[in-house]
Amino acid sequence: MLRKGVKDIATGGVDVGSLASAAASSGGVDTEYGASGWGSSSIRLLFGTPDANGDGIPDIWTLRVDGTVRFYSGSRTALSGSGTEIVGNSDGIGWKNKLAIG
């Protein structure tokens, strides 16, 4: 399960600091942002960024255990869908051996 802060996202800001801790969230508590498929058995690395697609909401990039890199457009309420595949694993490896994103 992915959890997030909502202070900056709810106001349309692009500060990803609200993703850091419950204390940075609106009301001082985390809210559920992605309920399934967000465990370490599916995602090796997760990276929150300031707005990458121009909608004013921070976005999320993942390196999945199968080696694919996916982009998830941020939302004021919850992530939906499976994201957009940016790097595939057509060679059977993709980014499986990468140690970091960014």
Short mmCIF file of N, CA, C and O in Angstrom, two decimals, residues 8-91:
data_model
loop_
_atom_site.label_atom_id
_atom_site.label_comp_id
_atom_site.label_asym_id
_atom_site.label_seq_id
_atom_site.Cartn_x
_atom_site.Cartn_y
_atom_site.Cartn_z
N ASP A 8 0.23 19.57 0.30
CA ASP A 8 0.60 20.30 -0.90
C ASP A 8 -0.18 19.85 -2.12
O ASP A 8 -0.52 20.65 -2.96
N ILE A 9 -0.47 18.56 -2.22
CA ILE A 9 -1.23 18.07 -3.36
C ILE A 9 -2.64 18.65 -3.35
O ILE A 9 -3.15 19.07 -4.36
N ALA A 10 -3.26 18.73 -2.18
CA ALA A 10 -4.63 19.24 -2.09
C ALA A 10 -4.71 20.70 -2.49
O ALA A 10 -5.72 21.15 -3.00
N THR A 11 -3.63 21.45 -2.29
CA THR A 11 -3.65 22.87 -2.65
C THR A 11 -3.09 23.12 -4.03
O THR A 11 -2.98 24.26 -4.46
N GLY A 12 -2.69 22.04 -4.74
CA GLY A 12 -2.20 22.19 -6.09
C GLY A 12 -0.72 22.52 -6.18
O GLY A 12 -0.20 22.75 -7.26
N GLY A 13 0.00 22.53 -5.05
CA GLY A 13 1.43 22.81 -5.07
C GLY A 13 2.21 21.66 -5.64
O GLY A 13 1.70 20.58 -5.88
N VAL A 14 3.49 21.89 -5.90
CA VAL A 14 4.33 20.83 -6.45
C VAL A 14 5.42 20.40 -5.48
O VAL A 14 6.36 19.75 -5.84
N ASP A 15 5.29 20.74 -4.21
CA ASP A 15 6.26 20.34 -3.20
C ASP A 15 5.98 18.90 -2.80
O ASP A 15 4.92 18.58 -2.30
N VAL A 16 6.95 18.00 -3.04
CA VAL A 16 6.75 16.60 -2.70
C VAL A 16 7.02 16.34 -1.22
O VAL A 16 6.95 15.21 -0.77
N GLY A 17 7.30 17.38 -0.43
CA GLY A 17 7.53 17.21 1.00
C GLY A 17 6.35 16.59 1.71
O GLY A 17 6.51 15.92 2.72
N SER A 18 5.15 16.76 1.18
CA SER A 18 3.97 16.17 1.82
C SER A 18 3.97 14.66 1.70
O SER A 18 3.23 13.98 2.39
N LEU A 19 4.83 14.11 0.82
CA LEU A 19 4.93 12.66 0.68
C LEU A 19 5.85 12.06 1.73
O LEU A 19 5.89 10.86 1.92
N ALA A 20 6.62 12.91 2.43
CA ALA A 20 7.68 12.42 3.31
C ALA A 20 7.20 11.80 4.61
O ALA A 20 7.75 10.81 5.07
N SER A 21 6.20 12.37 5.23
CA SER A 21 5.77 11.87 6.53
C SER A 21 4.34 12.29 6.82
O SER A 21 3.83 13.22 6.21
N ALA A 22 3.75 11.62 7.79
CA ALA A 22 2.40 11.98 8.20
C ALA A 22 2.37 13.41 8.74
O ALA A 22 1.40 14.13 8.53
N ALA A 23 3.43 13.82 9.42
CA ALA A 23 3.47 15.16 10.00
C ALA A 23 3.38 16.25 8.93
O ALA A 23 2.89 17.34 9.19
N ALA A 24 3.83 15.95 7.70
CA ALA A 24 3.78 16.93 6.62
C ALA A 24 2.43 16.93 5.91
O ALA A 24 2.18 17.75 5.05
N SER A 25 1.55 16.02 6.28
CA SER A 25 0.25 15.89 5.63
C SER A 25 -0.76 16.85 6.19
O SER A 25 -0.64 17.33 7.31
N SER A 26 -1.77 17.11 5.43
CA SER A 26 -2.89 17.90 5.91
C SER A 26 -3.53 17.18 7.08
O SER A 26 -3.86 16.01 6.99
N GLY A 27 -3.66 17.81 8.21
CA GLY A 27 -4.24 17.19 9.38
C GLY A 27 -3.27 16.30 10.14
O GLY A 27 -3.63 15.71 11.14
N GLY A 28 -2.02 16.17 9.65
CA GLY A 28 -1.01 15.41 10.36
C GLY A 28 -1.15 13.90 10.28
O GLY A 28 -0.56 13.17 11.06
N VAL A 29 -1.94 13.39 9.33
CA VAL A 29 -2.08 11.94 9.17
C VAL A 29 -1.93 11.57 7.69
O VAL A 29 -2.23 12.36 6.81
N ASP A 30 -1.45 10.35 7.46
CA ASP A 30 -1.37 9.85 6.09
C ASP A 30 -2.74 9.42 5.61
O ASP A 30 -3.58 9.01 6.40
N THR A 31 -2.94 9.49 4.32
CA THR A 31 -4.15 8.94 3.72
C THR A 31 -3.72 7.91 2.67
O THR A 31 -2.64 8.00 2.11
N GLU A 32 -4.56 6.94 2.43
CA GLU A 32 -4.25 5.89 1.46
C GLU A 32 -4.32 6.48 0.07
O GLU A 32 -5.27 7.16 -0.30
N TYR A 33 -3.29 6.20 -0.74
CA TYR A 33 -3.19 6.78 -2.08
C TYR A 33 -3.21 5.70 -3.15
O TYR A 33 -3.67 5.92 -4.24
N GLY A 34 -2.71 4.55 -2.85
CA GLY A 34 -2.72 3.41 -3.76
C GLY A 34 -2.87 2.15 -2.93
O GLY A 34 -2.04 1.88 -2.08
N ALA A 35 -3.92 1.39 -3.13
CA ALA A 35 -4.24 0.30 -2.22
C ALA A 35 -3.62 -1.04 -2.59
O ALA A 35 -3.26 -1.81 -1.72
N SER A 36 -3.47 -1.34 -3.86
CA SER A 36 -2.97 -2.67 -4.19
C SER A 36 -1.82 -2.58 -5.20
O SER A 36 -1.75 -1.66 -5.99
N GLY A 37 -0.92 -3.53 -5.12
CA GLY A 37 0.18 -3.59 -6.05
C GLY A 37 1.35 -2.69 -5.71
O GLY A 37 2.26 -2.52 -6.51
N TRP A 38 1.34 -2.10 -4.52
CA TRP A 38 2.39 -1.15 -4.15
C TRP A 38 3.37 -1.72 -3.13
O TRP A 38 4.17 -1.00 -2.56
N GLY A 39 3.37 -3.02 -2.91
CA GLY A 39 4.29 -3.64 -1.96
C GLY A 39 5.65 -3.90 -2.59
O GLY A 39 5.84 -3.79 -3.80
N SER A 40 6.62 -4.26 -1.75
CA SER A 40 7.97 -4.53 -2.23
C SER A 40 8.04 -5.77 -3.12
O SER A 40 9.02 -5.95 -3.83
N SER A 41 7.01 -6.59 -3.09
CA SER A 41 6.99 -7.74 -4.00
C SER A 41 6.68 -7.32 -5.44
O SER A 41 6.91 -8.07 -6.37
N SER A 42 6.19 -6.09 -5.63
CA SER A 42 5.88 -5.57 -6.97
C SER A 42 6.80 -4.43 -7.39
O SER A 42 7.11 -4.30 -8.57
N ILE A 43 7.20 -3.60 -6.42
CA ILE A 43 7.97 -2.40 -6.73
C ILE A 43 9.26 -2.38 -5.94
O ILE A 43 9.24 -2.42 -4.71
N ARG A 44 10.40 -2.30 -6.67
CA ARG A 44 11.71 -2.24 -6.00
C ARG A 44 12.03 -0.83 -5.54
O ARG A 44 12.56 -0.64 -4.46
N LEU A 45 11.76 0.17 -6.38
CA LEU A 45 12.09 1.56 -6.07
C LEU A 45 10.91 2.45 -6.43
O LEU A 45 10.21 2.20 -7.42
N LEU A 46 10.72 3.48 -5.64
CA LEU A 46 9.64 4.44 -5.88
C LEU A 46 10.23 5.82 -5.70
O LEU A 46 10.99 6.06 -4.76
N PHE A 47 9.90 6.73 -6.60
CA PHE A 47 10.49 8.06 -6.58
C PHE A 47 9.40 9.09 -6.84
O PHE A 47 8.76 9.06 -7.89
N GLY A 48 9.13 9.98 -5.89
CA GLY A 48 8.19 11.06 -6.07
C GLY A 48 8.91 12.26 -6.63
O GLY A 48 10.03 12.58 -6.22
N THR A 49 8.31 12.93 -7.62
CA THR A 49 8.94 14.09 -8.23
C THR A 49 7.97 15.27 -8.26
O THR A 49 6.75 15.07 -8.22
N PRO A 50 8.51 16.48 -8.36
CA PRO A 50 7.61 17.59 -8.66
C PRO A 50 6.90 17.30 -9.97
O PRO A 50 7.29 16.40 -10.72
N ASP A 51 5.92 18.06 -10.28
CA ASP A 51 5.08 17.87 -11.46
C ASP A 51 5.91 17.64 -12.73
O ASP A 51 6.67 18.49 -13.14
N ALA A 52 5.73 16.48 -13.35
CA ALA A 52 6.45 16.15 -14.59
C ALA A 52 5.57 16.25 -15.82
O ALA A 52 6.06 16.30 -16.93
N ASN A 53 4.25 16.32 -15.65
CA ASN A 53 3.36 16.32 -16.81
C ASN A 53 2.54 17.61 -16.96
O ASN A 53 1.65 17.67 -17.78
N GLY A 54 2.85 18.63 -16.15
CA GLY A 54 2.23 19.93 -16.34
C GLY A 54 0.86 20.14 -15.72
O GLY A 54 0.21 21.14 -16.00
N ASP A 55 0.40 19.23 -14.84
CA ASP A 55 -0.92 19.41 -14.25
C ASP A 55 -0.86 20.05 -12.85
O ASP A 55 -1.87 20.20 -12.20
N GLY A 56 0.36 20.38 -12.38
CA GLY A 56 0.50 21.04 -11.09
C GLY A 56 0.49 20.11 -9.88
O GLY A 56 0.43 20.58 -8.75
N ILE A 57 0.52 18.80 -10.10
CA ILE A 57 0.47 17.82 -9.01
C ILE A 57 1.73 16.95 -9.08
O ILE A 57 2.09 16.48 -10.15
N PRO A 58 2.41 16.71 -7.95
CA PRO A 58 3.59 15.85 -7.97
C PRO A 58 3.26 14.47 -8.55
O PRO A 58 2.14 13.98 -8.44
N ASP A 59 4.26 13.86 -9.17
CA ASP A 59 4.07 12.58 -9.84
C ASP A 59 4.96 11.51 -9.21
O ASP A 59 5.83 11.81 -8.41
N ILE A 60 4.72 10.26 -9.59
CA ILE A 60 5.46 9.13 -9.01
C ILE A 60 6.01 8.26 -10.14
O ILE A 60 5.32 7.97 -11.12
N TRP A 61 7.27 7.85 -9.98
CA TRP A 61 7.94 6.93 -10.89
C TRP A 61 8.27 5.67 -10.11
O TRP A 61 8.65 5.75 -8.95
N THR A 62 8.13 4.52 -10.74
CA THR A 62 8.46 3.26 -10.06
C THR A 62 9.38 2.42 -10.93
O THR A 62 9.31 2.45 -12.15
N LEU A 63 10.23 1.68 -10.25
CA LEU A 63 10.99 0.61 -10.89
C LEU A 63 10.40 -0.67 -10.34
O LEU A 63 10.49 -0.96 -9.15
N ARG A 64 9.74 -1.41 -11.20
CA ARG A 64 9.05 -2.63 -10.78
C ARG A 64 10.02 -3.81 -10.76
O ARG A 64 11.07 -3.77 -11.39
N VAL A 65 9.67 -4.85 -10.04
CA VAL A 65 10.56 -6.01 -9.91
C VAL A 65 10.80 -6.70 -11.26
O VAL A 65 11.81 -7.37 -11.42
N ASP A 66 9.92 -6.52 -12.24
CA ASP A 66 10.13 -7.13 -13.55
C ASP A 66 11.09 -6.32 -14.43
O ASP A 66 11.38 -6.69 -15.55
N GLY A 67 11.59 -5.18 -13.91
CA GLY A 67 12.54 -4.36 -14.64
C GLY A 67 11.92 -3.21 -15.40
O GLY A 67 12.64 -2.41 -16.00
N THR A 68 10.60 -3.09 -15.41
CA THR A 68 9.97 -1.97 -16.10
C THR A 68 9.97 -0.73 -15.21
O THR A 68 9.95 -0.82 -13.99
N VAL A 69 10.01 0.43 -15.88
CA VAL A 69 9.88 1.71 -15.19
C VAL A 69 8.53 2.27 -15.60
O VAL A 69 8.22 2.33 -16.79
N ARG A 70 7.73 2.67 -14.62
CA ARG A 70 6.40 3.21 -14.90
C ARG A 70 6.25 4.60 -14.30
O ARG A 70 6.78 4.89 -13.24
N PHE A 71 5.49 5.43 -15.00
CA PHE A 71 5.17 6.79 -14.56
C PHE A 71 3.71 6.84 -14.15
O PHE A 71 2.84 6.35 -14.87
N TYR A 72 3.46 7.40 -12.97
CA TYR A 72 2.09 7.55 -12.47
C TYR A 72 1.81 9.03 -12.30
O TYR A 72 2.46 9.71 -11.50
N SER A 73 0.86 9.52 -13.04
CA SER A 73 0.46 10.92 -12.92
C SER A 73 -0.20 11.13 -11.56
O SER A 73 -1.07 10.36 -11.17
N GLY A 74 0.26 12.13 -10.84
CA GLY A 74 -0.30 12.40 -9.51
C GLY A 74 -1.77 12.78 -9.58
O GLY A 74 -2.30 13.14 -10.62
N SER A 75 -2.42 12.68 -8.45
CA SER A 75 -3.84 12.97 -8.34
C SER A 75 -4.10 13.59 -6.98
O SER A 75 -3.35 13.36 -6.04
N ARG A 76 -5.16 14.35 -6.86
CA ARG A 76 -5.51 14.93 -5.57
C ARG A 76 -6.14 13.91 -4.64
O ARG A 76 -6.26 14.14 -3.45
N THR A 77 -6.54 12.76 -5.17
CA THR A 77 -7.22 11.77 -4.32
C THR A 77 -6.52 10.42 -4.28
O THR A 77 -6.21 9.94 -3.20
N ALA A 78 -6.28 9.78 -5.41
CA ALA A 78 -5.68 8.45 -5.42
C ALA A 78 -5.09 8.15 -6.80
O ALA A 78 -5.56 8.69 -7.79
N LEU A 79 -4.09 7.31 -6.82
CA LEU A 79 -3.55 6.85 -8.11
C LEU A 79 -4.51 5.84 -8.70
O LEU A 79 -5.08 5.03 -7.99
N SER A 80 -4.66 5.88 -10.01
CA SER A 80 -5.52 4.89 -10.64
C SER A 80 -4.79 4.31 -11.84
O SER A 80 -3.90 4.94 -12.40
N GLY A 81 -5.17 3.14 -12.22
CA GLY A 81 -4.57 2.49 -13.36
C GLY A 81 -3.19 1.93 -13.06
O GLY A 81 -2.72 1.94 -11.92
N SER A 82 -2.54 1.46 -14.09
CA SER A 82 -1.24 0.82 -13.92
C SER A 82 -0.09 1.71 -14.33
O SER A 82 1.04 1.26 -14.46
N GLY A 83 -0.35 2.98 -14.55
CA GLY A 83 0.70 3.90 -14.95
C GLY A 83 1.06 3.73 -16.41
O GLY A 83 0.49 2.92 -17.13
N THR A 84 2.04 4.51 -16.84
CA THR A 84 2.52 4.46 -18.22
C THR A 84 3.91 3.85 -18.23
O THR A 84 4.81 4.34 -17.54
N GLU A 85 4.09 2.81 -19.01
CA GLU A 85 5.40 2.18 -19.09
C GLU A 85 6.35 3.09 -19.86
O GLU A 85 6.09 3.47 -20.99
N ILE A 86 7.47 3.45 -19.21
CA ILE A 86 8.48 4.31 -19.81
C ILE A 86 9.66 3.47 -20.32
O ILE A 86 10.19 3.72 -21.38
N VAL A 87 10.08 2.50 -19.53
CA VAL A 87 11.14 1.57 -19.92
C VAL A 87 10.59 0.16 -19.80
O VAL A 87 10.11 -0.23 -18.74
N GLY A 88 10.63 -0.58 -20.88
CA GLY A 88 10.13 -1.95 -20.88
C GLY A 88 11.23 -2.94 -20.51
O GLY A 88 12.35 -2.56 -20.17
N ASN A 89 10.90 -4.20 -20.56
CA ASN A 89 11.90 -5.24 -20.31
C ASN A 89 11.89 -6.26 -21.45
O ASN A 89 11.95 -7.46 -21.24
N SER A 90 11.87 -5.75 -22.69
CA SER A 90 11.82 -6.63 -23.85
C SER A 90 13.03 -7.55 -23.93
O SER A 90 12.96 -8.61 -24.54
N ASP A 91 14.13 -7.15 -23.29
CA ASP A 91 15.31 -8.00 -23.28
C ASP A 91 15.29 -8.99 -22.11
O ASP A 91 16.23 -9.74 -21.89
#
